[in-house]
């Protein structure tokens, strides 16, 4: 039998803060006592059971539209802070919004109103979620982080997970063995050897405070995505990177196993009314991009600057599956919400007239500080091995690949494509492509005081003297068919 080179599949994961334990391991993501992020399969199973079991049948039906006044939200936040009270849950949870579908600007009061699906609150793995859908609710601290990043900060956010150069070189050397593992014990020994050689990974977040929920959510979503890339978290319809490597290796076409994937915005042109005071978000919100990466014997990595058609098999199948993934993995729904909040902030910056924000608790860190936890800067590697037998039944392969990347969100660039200047905006019709019932409700918020939605007029919501800074439309929520895994 000929000597063959053995490859080990290495997945570079990230470290989050010990406070990420507050997510309760949803999807299996936990932080150990040393503050290192890792995967616990028992926690993953528990989270899935908990997510499916939160619906009692007695919860209040979600609203077709819930309108949340940012002026009113700021008022209630400031009121609690001035009294020294705990911030109310409905303020923390942005009145139970689980999506941002519209943004409305109210010229008379300079208010900004977020409009989306609203639900009664529940909790899964430390997350506030809608009792009906299980989708995570928007969080005040994430909204604040997004507003401050775009209006008073660097304007974009990112996270990255990078292997150390010395670790890459050592891992490559450790994986180049001449003896193919004969059994599962030898496979585990090889995986441990490569893992030890690779060492800790470097993690970086930018644009929002280190240790903020925003920063930790980016890391969590990236971690879960890479588990799926390596085939450790199997989802029907998603072609893992390891599957692709197996095919390429058998065809003799494998030139590099190193890949970089990152989340980036994916919005379609927004709809708006003719006054420009009501804007509807369109598009999936996020997608996954990839780049093939070369690495030399010294561990120096070089991006090719080009997406690999082979690596696209994972990124495209993952992107296509995102609606289903968001319904099953809260981390991806949370990341979608973060992207939407960044777009809200960019829209305010571009077309809003909201001078009042400069003195608000939402924007002034001396009034309200974004909660933070200590954020470790390294990650424990996770190594996976796979044996594959060629069709002749003789040759076996073990793949060596390192997955890295992260999240990159530049809302101004995304908005330039999604919200063209009025002179080139496609049409003046009222929110033409929106769902008819939702469009009628949202459109009525502007000025039609004789409609059934007059009581939900945001000009009244923001100025009320009680704690009601939000209101629901009386329209029933259209039935949403249960999500099914994408077809293989």
mmCIF file with all atom_site columns, N, CA and C in Angstrom, residues 117-152:
data_model
loop_
_atom_site.group_PDB
_atom_site.id
_atom_site.type_symbol
_atom_site.label_atom_id
_atom_site.label_alt_id
_atom_site.label_comp_id
_atom_site.label_asym_id
_atom_site.label_entity_id
_atom_site.label_seq_id
_atom_site.pdbx_PDB_ins_code
_atom_site.Cartn_x
_atom_site.Cartn_y
_atom_site.Cartn_z
_atom_site.occupancy
_atom_site.B_iso_or_equiv
_atom_site.pdbx_formal_charge
_atom_site.auth_seq_id
_atom_site.auth_comp_id
_atom_site.auth_asym_id
_atom_site.auth_atom_id
_atom_site.pdbx_PDB_model_num
ATOM 1   N N  . UNK A 1 117 ? -42.783 43.653 13.205 1.00 0.00 ? 117 UNK A N  1
ATOM 2   C CA . UNK A 1 117 ? -43.577 42.651 13.907 1.00 0.00 ? 117 UNK A CA 1
ATOM 3   C C  . UNK A 1 117 ? -43.300 42.752 15.398 1.00 0.00 ? 117 UNK A C  1
ATOM 4   N N  . UNK A 1 118 ? -44.373 42.683 16.189 1.00 0.00 ? 118 UNK A N  1
ATOM 5   C CA . UNK A 1 118 ? -44.221 42.747 17.634 1.00 0.00 ? 118 UNK A CA 1
ATOM 6   C C  . UNK A 1 118 ? -44.880 41.563 18.304 1.00 0.00 ? 118 UNK A C  1
ATOM 7   N N  . UNK A 1 119 ? -44.297 41.091 19.399 1.00 0.00 ? 119 UNK A N  1
ATOM 8   C CA . UNK A 1 119 ? -44.823 39.921 20.089 1.00 0.00 ? 119 UNK A CA 1
ATOM 9   C C  . UNK A 1 119 ? -44.723 40.096 21.598 1.00 0.00 ? 119 UNK A C  1
ATOM 10  N N  . UNK A 1 120 ? -45.421 39.205 22.307 1.00 0.00 ? 120 UNK A N  1
ATOM 11  C CA . UNK A 1 120 ? -45.250 39.107 23.748 1.00 0.00 ? 120 UNK A CA 1
ATOM 12  C C  . UNK A 1 120 ? -43.910 38.444 24.024 1.00 0.00 ? 120 UNK A C  1
ATOM 13  N N  . UNK A 1 121 ? -43.240 38.857 25.121 1.00 0.00 ? 121 UNK A N  1
ATOM 14  C CA . UNK A 1 121 ? -41.887 38.349 25.355 1.00 0.00 ? 121 UNK A CA 1
ATOM 15  C C  . UNK A 1 121 ? -41.851 36.981 26.026 1.00 0.00 ? 121 UNK A C  1
ATOM 16  N N  . UNK A 1 122 ? -40.884 36.196 25.626 1.00 0.00 ? 122 UNK A N  1
ATOM 17  C CA . UNK A 1 122 ? -40.534 34.950 26.289 1.00 0.00 ? 122 UNK A CA 1
ATOM 18  C C  . UNK A 1 122 ? -39.024 34.931 26.425 1.00 0.00 ? 122 UNK A C  1
ATOM 19  N N  . UNK A 1 123 ? -38.476 33.829 26.886 1.00 0.00 ? 123 UNK A N  1
ATOM 20  C CA . UNK A 1 123 ? -37.026 33.744 27.041 1.00 0.00 ? 123 UNK A CA 1
ATOM 21  C C  . UNK A 1 123 ? -36.538 32.357 26.654 1.00 0.00 ? 123 UNK A C  1
ATOM 22  N N  . UNK A 1 124 ? -35.498 32.320 25.856 1.00 0.00 ? 124 UNK A N  1
ATOM 23  C CA . UNK A 1 124 ? -34.843 31.073 25.465 1.00 0.00 ? 124 UNK A CA 1
ATOM 24  C C  . UNK A 1 124 ? -33.342 31.277 25.587 1.00 0.00 ? 124 UNK A C  1
ATOM 25  N N  . UNK A 1 125 ? -32.711 30.484 26.423 1.00 0.00 ? 125 UNK A N  1
ATOM 26  C CA . UNK A 1 125 ? -31.264 30.565 26.552 1.00 0.00 ? 125 UNK A CA 1
ATOM 27  C C  . UNK A 1 125 ? -30.763 31.938 26.923 1.00 0.00 ? 125 UNK A C  1
ATOM 28  N N  . UNK A 1 126 ? -31.525 32.668 27.750 1.00 0.00 ? 126 UNK A N  1
ATOM 29  C CA . UNK A 1 126 ? -31.113 34.000 28.154 1.00 0.00 ? 126 UNK A CA 1
ATOM 30  C C  . UNK A 1 126 ? -31.479 35.090 27.169 1.00 0.00 ? 126 UNK A C  1
ATOM 31  N N  . UNK A 1 127 ? -32.087 34.728 26.057 1.00 0.00 ? 127 UNK A N  1
ATOM 32  C CA . UNK A 1 127 ? -32.512 35.706 25.060 1.00 0.00 ? 127 UNK A CA 1
ATOM 33  C C  . UNK A 1 127 ? -33.980 36.049 25.246 1.00 0.00 ? 127 UNK A C  1
ATOM 34  N N  . UNK A 1 128 ? -34.327 37.324 25.044 1.00 0.00 ? 128 UNK A N  1
ATOM 35  C CA . UNK A 1 128 ? -35.731 37.717 24.967 1.00 0.00 ? 128 UNK A CA 1
ATOM 36  C C  . UNK A 1 128 ? -36.212 37.401 23.562 1.00 0.00 ? 128 UNK A C  1
ATOM 37  N N  . UNK A 1 129 ? -37.247 36.572 23.461 1.00 0.00 ? 129 UNK A N  1
ATOM 38  C CA . UNK A 1 129 ? -37.756 36.151 22.155 1.00 0.00 ? 129 UNK A CA 1
ATOM 39  C C  . UNK A 1 129 ? -39.264 36.312 22.125 1.00 0.00 ? 129 UNK A C  1
ATOM 40  N N  . UNK A 1 130 ? -39.818 36.339 20.922 1.00 0.00 ? 130 UNK A N  1
ATOM 41  C CA . UNK A 1 130 ? -41.262 36.381 20.769 1.00 0.00 ? 130 UNK A CA 1
ATOM 42  C C  . UNK A 1 130 ? -41.866 35.041 21.133 1.00 0.00 ? 130 UNK A C  1
ATOM 43  N N  . UNK A 1 131 ? -42.940 35.060 21.917 1.00 0.00 ? 131 UNK A N  1
ATOM 44  C CA . UNK A 1 131 ? -43.551 33.814 22.377 1.00 0.00 ? 131 UNK A CA 1
ATOM 45  C C  . UNK A 1 131 ? -44.136 32.997 21.236 1.00 0.00 ? 131 UNK A C  1
ATOM 46  N N  . UNK A 1 132 ? -44.564 33.652 20.177 1.00 0.00 ? 132 UNK A N  1
ATOM 47  C CA . UNK A 1 132 ? -45.184 32.916 19.075 1.00 0.00 ? 132 UNK A CA 1
ATOM 48  C C  . UNK A 1 132 ? -44.155 32.330 18.121 1.00 0.00 ? 132 UNK A C  1
ATOM 49  N N  . UNK A 1 133 ? -43.195 33.133 17.706 1.00 0.00 ? 133 UNK A N  1
ATOM 50  C CA . UNK A 1 133 ? -42.240 32.685 16.692 1.00 0.00 ? 133 UNK A CA 1
ATOM 51  C C  . UNK A 1 133 ? -40.915 32.210 17.261 1.00 0.00 ? 133 UNK A C  1
ATOM 52  N N  . UNK A 1 134 ? -40.588 32.635 18.488 1.00 0.00 ? 134 UNK A N  1
ATOM 53  C CA . UNK A 1 134 ? -39.279 32.317 19.038 1.00 0.00 ? 134 UNK A CA 1
ATOM 54  C C  . UNK A 1 134 ? -38.169 33.182 18.481 1.00 0.00 ? 134 UNK A C  1
ATOM 55  N N  . UNK A 1 135 ? -38.515 34.179 17.665 1.00 0.00 ? 135 UNK A N  1
ATOM 56  C CA . UNK A 1 135 ? -37.494 35.045 17.077 1.00 0.00 ? 135 UNK A CA 1
ATOM 57  C C  . UNK A 1 135 ? -37.006 36.050 18.118 1.00 0.00 ? 135 UNK A C  1
ATOM 58  N N  . UNK A 1 136 ? -35.697 36.307 18.188 1.00 0.00 ? 136 UNK A N  1
ATOM 59  C CA . UNK A 1 136 ? -35.174 37.267 19.167 1.00 0.00 ? 136 UNK A CA 1
ATOM 60  C C  . UNK A 1 136 ? -35.767 38.656 18.981 1.00 0.00 ? 136 UNK A C  1
ATOM 61  N N  . UNK A 1 137 ? -35.973 39.332 20.104 1.00 0.00 ? 137 UNK A N  1
ATOM 62  C CA . UNK A 1 137 ? -36.457 40.705 20.067 1.00 0.00 ? 137 UNK A CA 1
ATOM 63  C C  . UNK A 1 137 ? -35.292 41.676 19.922 1.00 0.00 ? 137 UNK A C  1
ATOM 64  N N  . UNK A 1 138 ? -35.563 42.810 19.281 1.00 0.00 ? 138 UNK A N  1
ATOM 65  C CA . UNK A 1 138 ? -34.568 43.862 19.237 1.00 0.00 ? 138 UNK A CA 1
ATOM 66  C C  . UNK A 1 138 ? -34.228 44.276 20.666 1.00 0.00 ? 138 UNK A C  1
ATOM 67  N N  . UNK A 1 139 ? -32.991 44.678 20.877 1.00 0.00 ? 139 UNK A N  1
ATOM 68  C CA . UNK A 1 139 ? -32.553 45.083 22.201 1.00 0.00 ? 139 UNK A CA 1
ATOM 69  C C  . UNK A 1 139 ? -32.090 46.535 22.196 1.00 0.00 ? 139 UNK A C  1
ATOM 70  N N  . UNK A 1 140 ? -32.465 47.247 23.255 1.00 0.00 ? 140 UNK A N  1
ATOM 71  C CA . UNK A 1 140 ? -32.092 48.651 23.403 1.00 0.00 ? 140 UNK A CA 1
ATOM 72  C C  . UNK A 1 140 ? -30.589 48.839 23.253 1.00 0.00 ? 140 UNK A C  1
ATOM 73  N N  . UNK A 1 141 ? -29.797 48.005 23.919 1.00 0.00 ? 141 UNK A N  1
ATOM 74  C CA . UNK A 1 141 ? -28.351 48.206 23.907 1.00 0.00 ? 141 UNK A CA 1
ATOM 75  C C  . UNK A 1 141 ? -27.767 48.040 22.500 1.00 0.00 ? 141 UNK A C  1
ATOM 76  N N  . UNK A 1 142 ? -28.376 47.173 21.683 1.00 0.00 ? 142 UNK A N  1
ATOM 77  C CA . UNK A 1 142 ? -27.912 47.021 20.304 1.00 0.00 ? 142 UNK A CA 1
ATOM 78  C C  . UNK A 1 142 ? -28.302 48.229 19.459 1.00 0.00 ? 142 UNK A C  1
ATOM 79  N N  . UNK A 1 143 ? -29.520 48.734 19.658 1.00 0.00 ? 143 UNK A N  1
ATOM 80  C CA . UNK A 1 143 ? -29.964 49.936 18.952 1.00 0.00 ? 143 UNK A CA 1
ATOM 81  C C  . UNK A 1 143 ? -29.051 51.105 19.282 1.00 0.00 ? 143 UNK A C  1
ATOM 82  N N  . UNK A 1 144 ? -28.740 51.268 20.558 1.00 0.00 ? 144 UNK A N  1
ATOM 83  C CA . UNK A 1 144 ? -27.869 52.363 20.989 1.00 0.00 ? 144 UNK A CA 1
ATOM 84  C C  . UNK A 1 144 ? -26.475 52.209 20.376 1.00 0.00 ? 144 UNK A C  1
ATOM 85  N N  . UNK A 1 145 ? -25.938 50.990 20.404 1.00 0.00 ? 145 UNK A N  1
ATOM 86  C CA . UNK A 1 145 ? -24.609 50.756 19.829 1.00 0.00 ? 145 UNK A CA 1
ATOM 87  C C  . UNK A 1 145 ? -24.590 51.094 18.341 1.00 0.00 ? 145 UNK A C  1
ATOM 88  N N  . UNK A 1 146 ? -25.656 50.732 17.623 1.00 0.00 ? 146 UNK A N  1
ATOM 89  C CA . UNK A 1 146 ? -25.728 51.019 16.189 1.00 0.00 ? 146 UNK A CA 1
ATOM 90  C C  . UNK A 1 146 ? -25.815 52.520 15.934 1.00 0.00 ? 146 UNK A C  1
ATOM 91  N N  . UNK A 1 147 ? -26.672 53.218 16.677 1.00 0.00 ? 147 UNK A N  1
ATOM 92  C CA . UNK A 1 147 ? -26.818 54.664 16.494 1.00 0.00 ? 147 UNK A CA 1
ATOM 93  C C  . UNK A 1 147 ? -25.504 55.386 16.759 1.00 0.00 ? 147 UNK A C  1
ATOM 94  N N  . UNK A 1 148 ? -24.826 55.015 17.826 1.00 0.00 ? 148 UNK A N  1
ATOM 95  C CA . UNK A 1 148 ? -23.582 55.692 18.175 1.00 0.00 ? 148 UNK A CA 1
ATOM 96  C C  . UNK A 1 148 ? -22.471 55.366 17.183 1.00 0.00 ? 148 UNK A C  1
ATOM 97  N N  . UNK A 1 149 ? -22.454 54.156 16.680 1.00 0.00 ? 149 UNK A N  1
ATOM 98  C CA . UNK A 1 149 ? -21.445 53.779 15.684 1.00 0.00 ? 149 UNK A CA 1
ATOM 99  C C  . UNK A 1 149 ? -21.598 54.609 14.418 1.00 0.00 ? 149 UNK A C  1
ATOM 100 N N  . UNK A 1 150 ? -22.825 54.743 13.933 1.00 0.00 ? 150 UNK A N  1
ATOM 101 C CA . UNK A 1 150 ? -23.058 55.414 12.653 1.00 0.00 ? 150 UNK A CA 1
ATOM 102 C C  . UNK A 1 150 ? -23.079 56.930 12.797 1.00 0.00 ? 150 UNK A C  1
ATOM 103 N N  . UNK A 1 151 ? -23.745 57.443 13.822 1.00 0.00 ? 151 UNK A N  1
ATOM 104 C CA . UNK A 1 151 ? -23.931 58.889 13.952 1.00 0.00 ? 151 UNK A CA 1
ATOM 105 C C  . UNK A 1 151 ? -22.780 59.586 14.656 1.00 0.00 ? 151 UNK A C  1
ATOM 106 N N  . UNK A 1 152 ? -22.088 58.878 15.545 1.00 0.00 ? 152 UNK A N  1
ATOM 107 C CA . UNK A 1 152 ? -21.014 59.505 16.315 1.00 0.00 ? 152 UNK A CA 1
ATOM 108 C C  . UNK A 1 152 ? -19.736 58.680 16.331 1.00 0.00 ? 152 UNK A C  1
#
